[in-house]
mmCIF file of C-alpha atoms and ligand atoms in Angstrom:
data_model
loop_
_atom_site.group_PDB
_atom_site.id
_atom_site.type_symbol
_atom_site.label_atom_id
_atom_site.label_comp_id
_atom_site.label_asym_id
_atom_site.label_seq_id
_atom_site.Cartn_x
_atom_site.Cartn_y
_atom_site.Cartn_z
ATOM 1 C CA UNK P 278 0.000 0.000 0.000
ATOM 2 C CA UNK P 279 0.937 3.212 -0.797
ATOM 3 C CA UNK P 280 2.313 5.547 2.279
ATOM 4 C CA UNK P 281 0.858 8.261 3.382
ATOM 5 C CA UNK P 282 2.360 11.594 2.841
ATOM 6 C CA UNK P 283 2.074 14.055 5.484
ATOM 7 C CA UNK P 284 2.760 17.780 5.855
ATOM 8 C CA UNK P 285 3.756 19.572 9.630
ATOM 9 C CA UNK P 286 2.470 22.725 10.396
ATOM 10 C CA UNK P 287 4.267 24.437 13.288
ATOM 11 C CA UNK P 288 6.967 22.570 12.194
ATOM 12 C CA UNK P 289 9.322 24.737 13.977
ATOM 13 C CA UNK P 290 7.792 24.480 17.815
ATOM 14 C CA UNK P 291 7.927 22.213 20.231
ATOM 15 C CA UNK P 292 5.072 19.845 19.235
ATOM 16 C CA UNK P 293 5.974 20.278 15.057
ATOM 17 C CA UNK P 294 9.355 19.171 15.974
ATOM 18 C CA UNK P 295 8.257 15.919 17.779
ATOM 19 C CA UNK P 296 5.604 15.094 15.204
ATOM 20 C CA UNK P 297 8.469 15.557 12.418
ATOM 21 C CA UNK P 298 10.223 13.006 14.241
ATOM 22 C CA UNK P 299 7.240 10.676 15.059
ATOM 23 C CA UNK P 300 6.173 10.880 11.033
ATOM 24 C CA UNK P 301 9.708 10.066 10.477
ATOM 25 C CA UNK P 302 9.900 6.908 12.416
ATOM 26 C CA UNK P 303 6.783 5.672 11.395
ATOM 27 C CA UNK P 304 7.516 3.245 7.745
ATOM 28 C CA UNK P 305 3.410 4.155 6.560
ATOM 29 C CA UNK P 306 4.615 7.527 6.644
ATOM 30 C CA UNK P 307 6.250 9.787 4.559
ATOM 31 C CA UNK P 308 7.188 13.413 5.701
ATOM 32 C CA UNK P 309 6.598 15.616 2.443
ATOM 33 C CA UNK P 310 6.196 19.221 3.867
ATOM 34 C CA UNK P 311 6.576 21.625 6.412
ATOM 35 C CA UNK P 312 5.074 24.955 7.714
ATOM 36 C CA UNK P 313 5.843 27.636 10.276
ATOM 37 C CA UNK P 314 6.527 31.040 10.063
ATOM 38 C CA UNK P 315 10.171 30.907 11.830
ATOM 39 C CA UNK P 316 13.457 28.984 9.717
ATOM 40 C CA UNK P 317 11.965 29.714 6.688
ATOM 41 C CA UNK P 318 14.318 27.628 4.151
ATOM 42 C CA UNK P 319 15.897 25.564 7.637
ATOM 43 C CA UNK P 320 15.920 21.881 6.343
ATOM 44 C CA UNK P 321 14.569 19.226 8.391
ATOM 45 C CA UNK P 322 15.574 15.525 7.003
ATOM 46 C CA UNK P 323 15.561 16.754 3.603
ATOM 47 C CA UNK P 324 12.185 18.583 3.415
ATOM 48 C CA UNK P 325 12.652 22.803 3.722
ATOM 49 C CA UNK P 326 10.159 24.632 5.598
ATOM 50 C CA UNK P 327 8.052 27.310 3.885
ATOM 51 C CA UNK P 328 5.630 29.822 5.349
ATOM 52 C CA UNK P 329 2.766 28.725 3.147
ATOM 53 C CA UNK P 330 -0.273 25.983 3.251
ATOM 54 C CA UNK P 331 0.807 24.950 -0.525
ATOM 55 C CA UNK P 332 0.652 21.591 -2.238
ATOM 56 C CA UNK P 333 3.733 23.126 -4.808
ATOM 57 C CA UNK P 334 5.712 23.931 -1.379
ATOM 58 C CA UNK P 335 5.878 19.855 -0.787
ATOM 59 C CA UNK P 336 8.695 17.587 -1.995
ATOM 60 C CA UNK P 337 5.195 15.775 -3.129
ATOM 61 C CA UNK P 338 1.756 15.394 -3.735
ATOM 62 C CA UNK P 339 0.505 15.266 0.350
ATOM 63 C CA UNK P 340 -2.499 13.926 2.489
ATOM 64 C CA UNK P 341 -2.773 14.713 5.802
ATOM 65 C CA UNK P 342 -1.503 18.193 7.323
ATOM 66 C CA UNK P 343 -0.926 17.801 11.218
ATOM 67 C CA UNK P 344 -1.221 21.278 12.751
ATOM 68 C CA UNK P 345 0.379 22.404 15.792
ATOM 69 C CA UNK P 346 0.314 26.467 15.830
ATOM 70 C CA UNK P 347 -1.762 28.452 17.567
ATOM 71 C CA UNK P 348 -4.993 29.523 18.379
ATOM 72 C CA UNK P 349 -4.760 32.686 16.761
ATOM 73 C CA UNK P 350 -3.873 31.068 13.298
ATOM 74 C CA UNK P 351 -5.027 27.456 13.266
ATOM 75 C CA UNK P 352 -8.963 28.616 11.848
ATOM 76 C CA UNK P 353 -7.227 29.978 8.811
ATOM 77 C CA UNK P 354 -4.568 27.072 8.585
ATOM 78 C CA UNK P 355 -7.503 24.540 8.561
ATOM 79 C CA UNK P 356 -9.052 26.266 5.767
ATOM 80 C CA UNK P 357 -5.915 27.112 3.946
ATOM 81 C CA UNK P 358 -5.126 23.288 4.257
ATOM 82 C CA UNK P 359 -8.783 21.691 2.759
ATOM 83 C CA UNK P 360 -8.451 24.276 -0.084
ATOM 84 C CA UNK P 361 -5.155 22.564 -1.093
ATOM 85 C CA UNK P 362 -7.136 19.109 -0.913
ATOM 86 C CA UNK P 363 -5.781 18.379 2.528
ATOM 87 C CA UNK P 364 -7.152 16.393 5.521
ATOM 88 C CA UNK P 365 -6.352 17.742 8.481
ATOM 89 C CA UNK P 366 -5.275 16.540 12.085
ATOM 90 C CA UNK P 367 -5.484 19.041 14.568
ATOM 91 C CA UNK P 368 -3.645 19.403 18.026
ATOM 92 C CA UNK P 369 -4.260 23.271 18.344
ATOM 93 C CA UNK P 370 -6.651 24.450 20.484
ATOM 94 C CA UNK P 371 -8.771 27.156 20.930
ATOM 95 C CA UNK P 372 -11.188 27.164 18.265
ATOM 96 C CA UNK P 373 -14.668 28.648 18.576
ATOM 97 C CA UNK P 374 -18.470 26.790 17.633
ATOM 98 C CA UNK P 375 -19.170 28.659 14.953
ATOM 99 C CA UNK P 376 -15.370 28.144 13.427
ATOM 100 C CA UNK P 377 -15.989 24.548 14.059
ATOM 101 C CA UNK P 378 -19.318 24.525 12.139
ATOM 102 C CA UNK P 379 -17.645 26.217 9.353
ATOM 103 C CA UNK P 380 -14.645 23.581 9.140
ATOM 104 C CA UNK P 381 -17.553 20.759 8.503
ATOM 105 C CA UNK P 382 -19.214 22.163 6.393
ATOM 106 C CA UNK P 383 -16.120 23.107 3.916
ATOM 107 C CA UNK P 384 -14.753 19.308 5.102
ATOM 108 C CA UNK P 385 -17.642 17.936 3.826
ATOM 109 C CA UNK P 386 -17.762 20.252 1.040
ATOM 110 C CA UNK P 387 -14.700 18.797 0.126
ATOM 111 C CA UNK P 388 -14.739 15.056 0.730
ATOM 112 C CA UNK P 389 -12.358 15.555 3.446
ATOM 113 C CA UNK P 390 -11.537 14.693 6.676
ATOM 114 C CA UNK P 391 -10.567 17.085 9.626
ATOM 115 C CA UNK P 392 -9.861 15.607 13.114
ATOM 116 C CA UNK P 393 -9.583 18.176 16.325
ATOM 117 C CA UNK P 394 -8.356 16.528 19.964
ATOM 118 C CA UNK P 395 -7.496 18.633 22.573
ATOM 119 C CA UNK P 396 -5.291 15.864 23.688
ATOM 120 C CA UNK P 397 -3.658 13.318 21.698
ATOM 121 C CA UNK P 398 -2.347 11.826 24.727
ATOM 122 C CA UNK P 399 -3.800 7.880 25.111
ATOM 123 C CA UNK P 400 -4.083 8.042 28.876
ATOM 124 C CA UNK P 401 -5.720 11.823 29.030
ATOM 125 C CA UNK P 402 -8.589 10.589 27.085
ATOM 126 C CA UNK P 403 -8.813 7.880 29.206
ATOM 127 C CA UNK P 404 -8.958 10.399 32.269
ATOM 128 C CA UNK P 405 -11.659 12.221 30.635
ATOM 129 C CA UNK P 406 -14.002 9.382 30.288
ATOM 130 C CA UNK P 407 -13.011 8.254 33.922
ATOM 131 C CA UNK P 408 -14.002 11.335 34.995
ATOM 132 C CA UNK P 409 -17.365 11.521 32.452
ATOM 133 C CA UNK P 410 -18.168 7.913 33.972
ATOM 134 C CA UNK P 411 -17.310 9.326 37.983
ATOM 135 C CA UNK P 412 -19.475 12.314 37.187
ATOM 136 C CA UNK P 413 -22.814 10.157 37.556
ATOM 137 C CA UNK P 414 -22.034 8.597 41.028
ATOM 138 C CA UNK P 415 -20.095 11.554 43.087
ATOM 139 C CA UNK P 416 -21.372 14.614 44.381
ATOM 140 C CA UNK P 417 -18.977 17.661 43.384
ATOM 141 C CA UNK P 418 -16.001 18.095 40.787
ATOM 142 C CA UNK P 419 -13.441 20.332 40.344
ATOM 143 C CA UNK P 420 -10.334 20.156 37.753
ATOM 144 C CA UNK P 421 -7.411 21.670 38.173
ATOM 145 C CA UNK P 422 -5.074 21.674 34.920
ATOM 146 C CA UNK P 423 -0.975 22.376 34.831
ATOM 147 C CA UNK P 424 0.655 23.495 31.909
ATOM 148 C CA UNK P 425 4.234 24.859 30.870
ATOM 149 C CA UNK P 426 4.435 28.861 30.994
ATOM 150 C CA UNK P 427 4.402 28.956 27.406
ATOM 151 C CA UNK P 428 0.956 27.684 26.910
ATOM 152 C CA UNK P 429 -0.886 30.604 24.990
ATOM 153 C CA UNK P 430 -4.742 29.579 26.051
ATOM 154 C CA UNK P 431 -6.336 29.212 29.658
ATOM 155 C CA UNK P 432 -8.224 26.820 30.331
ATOM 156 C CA UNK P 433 -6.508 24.204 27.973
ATOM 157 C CA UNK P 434 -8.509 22.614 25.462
ATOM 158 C CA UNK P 435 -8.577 19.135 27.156
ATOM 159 C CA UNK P 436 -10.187 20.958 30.825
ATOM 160 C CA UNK P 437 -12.987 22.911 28.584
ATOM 161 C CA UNK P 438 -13.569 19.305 27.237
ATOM 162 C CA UNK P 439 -13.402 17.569 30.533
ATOM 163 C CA UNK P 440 -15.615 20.289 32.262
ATOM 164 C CA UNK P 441 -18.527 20.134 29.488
ATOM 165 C CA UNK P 442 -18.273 15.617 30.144
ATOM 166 C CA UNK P 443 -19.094 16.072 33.560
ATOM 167 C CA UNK P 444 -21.496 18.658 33.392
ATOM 168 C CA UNK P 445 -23.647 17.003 31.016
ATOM 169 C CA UNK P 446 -23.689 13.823 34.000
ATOM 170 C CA UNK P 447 -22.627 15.658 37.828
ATOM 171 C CA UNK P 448 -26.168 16.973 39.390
ATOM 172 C CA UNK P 449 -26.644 20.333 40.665
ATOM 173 C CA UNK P 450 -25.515 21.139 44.068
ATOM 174 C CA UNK P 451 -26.899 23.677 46.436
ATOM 175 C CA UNK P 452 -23.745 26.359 47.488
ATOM 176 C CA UNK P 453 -23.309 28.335 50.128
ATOM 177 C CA UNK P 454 -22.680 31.714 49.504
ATOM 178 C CA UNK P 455 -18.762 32.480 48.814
ATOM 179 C CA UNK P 456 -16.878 35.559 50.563
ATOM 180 C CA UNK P 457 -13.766 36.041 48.037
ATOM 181 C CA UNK P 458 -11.261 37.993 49.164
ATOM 182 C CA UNK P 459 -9.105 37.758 45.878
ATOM 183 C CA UNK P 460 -10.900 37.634 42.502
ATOM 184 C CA UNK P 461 -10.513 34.198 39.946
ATOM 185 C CA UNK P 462 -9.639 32.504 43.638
ATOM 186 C CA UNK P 463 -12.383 29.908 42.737
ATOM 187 C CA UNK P 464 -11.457 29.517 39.324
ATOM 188 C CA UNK P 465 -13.584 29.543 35.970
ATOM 189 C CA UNK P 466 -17.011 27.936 36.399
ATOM 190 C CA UNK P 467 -18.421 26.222 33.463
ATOM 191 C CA UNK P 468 -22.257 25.337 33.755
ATOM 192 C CA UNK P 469 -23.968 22.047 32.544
ATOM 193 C CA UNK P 470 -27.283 22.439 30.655
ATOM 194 C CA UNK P 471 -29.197 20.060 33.301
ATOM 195 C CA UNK P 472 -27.672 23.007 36.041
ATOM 196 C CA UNK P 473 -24.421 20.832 37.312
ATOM 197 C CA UNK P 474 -21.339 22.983 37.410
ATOM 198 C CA UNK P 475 -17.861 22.507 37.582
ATOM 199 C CA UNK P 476 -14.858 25.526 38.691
ATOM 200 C CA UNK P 477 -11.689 24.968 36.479
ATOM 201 C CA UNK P 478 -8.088 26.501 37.636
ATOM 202 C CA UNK P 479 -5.264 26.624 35.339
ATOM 203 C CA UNK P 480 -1.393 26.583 36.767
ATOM 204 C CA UNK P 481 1.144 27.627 34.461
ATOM 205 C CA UNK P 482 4.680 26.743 35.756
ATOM 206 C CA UNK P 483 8.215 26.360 33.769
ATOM 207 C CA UNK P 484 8.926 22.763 34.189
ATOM 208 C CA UNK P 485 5.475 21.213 33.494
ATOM 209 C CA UNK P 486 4.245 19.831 29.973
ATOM 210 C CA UNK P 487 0.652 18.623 30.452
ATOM 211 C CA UNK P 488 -1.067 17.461 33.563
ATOM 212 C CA UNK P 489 -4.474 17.924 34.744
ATOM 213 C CA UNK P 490 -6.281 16.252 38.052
ATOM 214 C CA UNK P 491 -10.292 15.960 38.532
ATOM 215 C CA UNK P 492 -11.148 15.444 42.123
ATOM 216 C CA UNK P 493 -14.411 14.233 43.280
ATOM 217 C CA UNK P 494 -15.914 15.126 46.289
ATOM 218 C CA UNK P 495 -18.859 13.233 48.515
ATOM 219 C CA UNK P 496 -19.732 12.650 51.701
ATOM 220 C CA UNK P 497 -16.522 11.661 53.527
ATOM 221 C CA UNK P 498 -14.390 10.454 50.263
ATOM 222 C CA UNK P 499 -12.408 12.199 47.484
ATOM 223 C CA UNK P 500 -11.521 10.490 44.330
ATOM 224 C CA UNK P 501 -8.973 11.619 42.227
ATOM 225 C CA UNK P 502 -8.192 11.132 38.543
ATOM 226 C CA UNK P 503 -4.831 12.393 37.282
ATOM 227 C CA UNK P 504 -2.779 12.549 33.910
ATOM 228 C CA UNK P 505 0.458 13.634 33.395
ATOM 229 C CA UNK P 506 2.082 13.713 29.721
ATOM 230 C CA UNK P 507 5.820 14.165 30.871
ATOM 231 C CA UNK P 508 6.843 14.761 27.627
ATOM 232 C CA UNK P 509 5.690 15.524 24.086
ATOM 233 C CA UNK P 510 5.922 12.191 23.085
ATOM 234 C CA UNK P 511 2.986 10.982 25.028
ATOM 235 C CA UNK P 512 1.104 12.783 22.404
ATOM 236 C CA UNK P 513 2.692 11.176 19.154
ATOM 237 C CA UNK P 514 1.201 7.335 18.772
ATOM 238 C CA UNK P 515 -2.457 9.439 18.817
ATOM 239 C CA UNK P 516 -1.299 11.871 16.170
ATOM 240 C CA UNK P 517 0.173 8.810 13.902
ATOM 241 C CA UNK P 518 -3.315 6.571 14.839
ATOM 242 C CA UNK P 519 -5.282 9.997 13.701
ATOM 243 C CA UNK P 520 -3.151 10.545 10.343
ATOM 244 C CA UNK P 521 -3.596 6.813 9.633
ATOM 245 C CA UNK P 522 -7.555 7.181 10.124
ATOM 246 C CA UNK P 523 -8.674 9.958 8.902
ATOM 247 C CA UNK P 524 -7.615 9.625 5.182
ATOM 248 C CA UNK P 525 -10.779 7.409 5.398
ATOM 249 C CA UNK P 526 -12.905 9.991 6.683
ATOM 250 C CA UNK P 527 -14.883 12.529 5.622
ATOM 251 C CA UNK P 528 -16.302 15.521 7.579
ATOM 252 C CA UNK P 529 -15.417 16.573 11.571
ATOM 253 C CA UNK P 530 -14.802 14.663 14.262
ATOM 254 C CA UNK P 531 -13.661 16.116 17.514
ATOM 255 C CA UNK P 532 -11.753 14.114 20.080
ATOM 256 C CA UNK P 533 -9.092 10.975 19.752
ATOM 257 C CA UNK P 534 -12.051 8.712 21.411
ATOM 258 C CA UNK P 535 -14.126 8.786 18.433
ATOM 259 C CA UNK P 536 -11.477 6.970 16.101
ATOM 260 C CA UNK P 537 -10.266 4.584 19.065
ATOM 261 C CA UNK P 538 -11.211 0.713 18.336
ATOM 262 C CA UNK P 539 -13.962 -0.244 21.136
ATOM 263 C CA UNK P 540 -14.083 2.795 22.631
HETATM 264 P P1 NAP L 1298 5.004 26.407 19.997
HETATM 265 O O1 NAP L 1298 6.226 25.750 20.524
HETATM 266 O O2 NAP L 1298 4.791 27.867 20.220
HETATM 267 O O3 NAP L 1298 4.964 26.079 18.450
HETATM 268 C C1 NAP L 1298 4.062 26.637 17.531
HETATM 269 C C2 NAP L 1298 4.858 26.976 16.256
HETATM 270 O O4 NAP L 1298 3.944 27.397 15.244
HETATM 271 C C3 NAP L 1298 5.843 28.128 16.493
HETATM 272 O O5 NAP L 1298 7.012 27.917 15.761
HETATM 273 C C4 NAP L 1298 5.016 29.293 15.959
HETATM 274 O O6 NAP L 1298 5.772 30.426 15.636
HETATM 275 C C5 NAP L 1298 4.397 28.649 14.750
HETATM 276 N N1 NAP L 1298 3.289 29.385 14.168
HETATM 277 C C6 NAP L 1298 2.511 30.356 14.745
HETATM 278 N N2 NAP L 1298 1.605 30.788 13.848
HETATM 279 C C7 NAP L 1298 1.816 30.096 12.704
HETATM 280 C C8 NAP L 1298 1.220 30.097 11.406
HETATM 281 N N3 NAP L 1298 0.200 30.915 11.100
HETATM 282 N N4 NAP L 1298 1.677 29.228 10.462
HETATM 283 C C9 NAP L 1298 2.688 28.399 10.738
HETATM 284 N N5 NAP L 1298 3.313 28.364 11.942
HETATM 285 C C10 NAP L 1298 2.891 29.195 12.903
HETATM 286 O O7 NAP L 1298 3.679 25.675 20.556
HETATM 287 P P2 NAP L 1298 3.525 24.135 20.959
HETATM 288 O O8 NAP L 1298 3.864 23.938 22.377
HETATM 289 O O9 NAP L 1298 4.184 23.302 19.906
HETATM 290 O O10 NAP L 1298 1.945 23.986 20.865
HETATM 291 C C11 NAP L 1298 1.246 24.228 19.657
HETATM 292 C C12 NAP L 1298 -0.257 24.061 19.891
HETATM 293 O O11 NAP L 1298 -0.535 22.690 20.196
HETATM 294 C C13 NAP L 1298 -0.806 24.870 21.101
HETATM 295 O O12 NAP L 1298 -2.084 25.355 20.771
HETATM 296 C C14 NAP L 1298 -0.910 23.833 22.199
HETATM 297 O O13 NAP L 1298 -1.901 24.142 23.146
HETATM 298 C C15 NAP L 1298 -1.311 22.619 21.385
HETATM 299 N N6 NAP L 1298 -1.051 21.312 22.007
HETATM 300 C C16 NAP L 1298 -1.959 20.351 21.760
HETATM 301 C C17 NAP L 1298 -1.763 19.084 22.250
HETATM 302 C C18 NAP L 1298 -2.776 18.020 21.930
HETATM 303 O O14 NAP L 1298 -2.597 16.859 22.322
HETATM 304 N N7 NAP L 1298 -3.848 18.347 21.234
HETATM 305 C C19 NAP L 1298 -0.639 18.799 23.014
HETATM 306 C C20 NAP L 1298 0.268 19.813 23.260
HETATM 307 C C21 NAP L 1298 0.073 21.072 22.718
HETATM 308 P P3 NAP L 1298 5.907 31.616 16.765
HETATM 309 O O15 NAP L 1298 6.697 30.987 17.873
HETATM 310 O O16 NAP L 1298 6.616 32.706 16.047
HETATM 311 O O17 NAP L 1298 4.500 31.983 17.164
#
């Protein structure tokens, strides 16, 4: 079978350069491009980097473009990316409903697949169903996530997901009245649609990667579910399973669990 050929945008930062490696290693793979808007013309095993979303910037005709930017320029990158007859895999975070809507609809459009996790990480996805599943049977959740100081969005991707899983199960709770003596002290609250809530509080610290704990709270127990990624390649075999996958896809999907066998 033929391999597939696969483009890295963000090549230049710190997740670009591990999927560049994780592509490389990979003998279904073939690295055939790569994006970012710092080292233009730097060479990374052969392939130079451009600034452009281009099928004539690639050493060949490509599949799948993994993006790793930022949330200020990952909308456009998606779009960029179909309109060169792309499918997409998507690491970025940060993007909003209505962007989302409008990346189906072109994806379809297109005969193309586009696939969005928050976290690639195996055992993070495993933490958020965990939590989805602890959500029906314990009282109270909060989620506290840790990230490196270089992290451009608060709350992370994978805590907005993790908060709206529990909402849609935890039950509402009767509160007593708060007296805060320091604003944000009780961190961001996101609100189920059945009236369960959930306060999120983000740590960013040099030294961390990706970490996030959800700790349950009932009468006279905790439980606690934690991940940590303790380095970037805990995210890679999810990347490789999603560029593998979705060159048989078509349309959105949003989150690793929806390609993962028996999930
Ligand atoms: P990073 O080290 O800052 O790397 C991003 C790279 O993309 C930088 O070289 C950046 O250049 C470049 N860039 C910015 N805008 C661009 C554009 N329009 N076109 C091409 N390249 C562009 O960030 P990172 O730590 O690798 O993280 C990247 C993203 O992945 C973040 O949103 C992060 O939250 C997310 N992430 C997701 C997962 C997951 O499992 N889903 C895991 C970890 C991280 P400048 O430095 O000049 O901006």
């Amino acid at each position: 079978m033929k391999n597939i050929k696969v483009a890295v945008s963000g090549a230049c930062g710190r997740m670009g350069k591990t999927a560049i490696e994780a592509v490389n290693a990979d003998p279904a793979l073939d690295l055939s491009g790569l994006i970012d808007i710092n080292e233009i013309g730097a060479s990374y095993y052969g392939i130079k980097v451009t600034n452009e979303i281009k099928q004539t910037n690639f050493r060949e005709k490509t599949d799948v473009l993994i993006e790793f930017t930022h949330p200020k320029s990952v909308f456009e990158n998606i779009k960029k990316a179909l309109s060169e007859n792309l499918h997409c895999v998507v690491g970025t975070t940060g993007l909003a409903e209505a962007q989302l809507k409008e990346i189906e609809k072109m994806a379809l459009d297109k005969n193309l697949g586009v696939l969005i996790a928050p976290n690639f990480a195996i055992g993070a996805v495993l933490m958020m169903k965990f939590a989805q599943i602890a959500a029906k049977y314990m009282k109270s959740a909060e989620i506290i996530e840790l990230h490196h100081d270089k992290k451009a969005d608060s709350p992370s991707g994978t805590a907005l997901l993790t908060a709206k899983m529990i909402c849609e199960n935890i039950k509402p709770q009767i509160k007593n009245p708060d007296i805060i003596n320091l604003g944000g002290v009780r961190g961001g609250i996101m609100k189920g649609a059945g009236g369960g809530e959930v306060n999120v509080h983000s740590l960013r610290l040099p030294g961390l990667v990706a970490h996030q704990e959800v700790i349950f709270g009932d009468i006279g127990q905790t439980l606690t579910i934690r991940h940590d990624s303790l380095s970037r390649e805990s995210f890679m075999p999810g990347v490789v399973m999603a560029v593998k996958e979705i060159v048989k896809r078509k349309g959105l999907i949003i989150g690793l669990e929806n390609i993962m066998e028996g999930f």
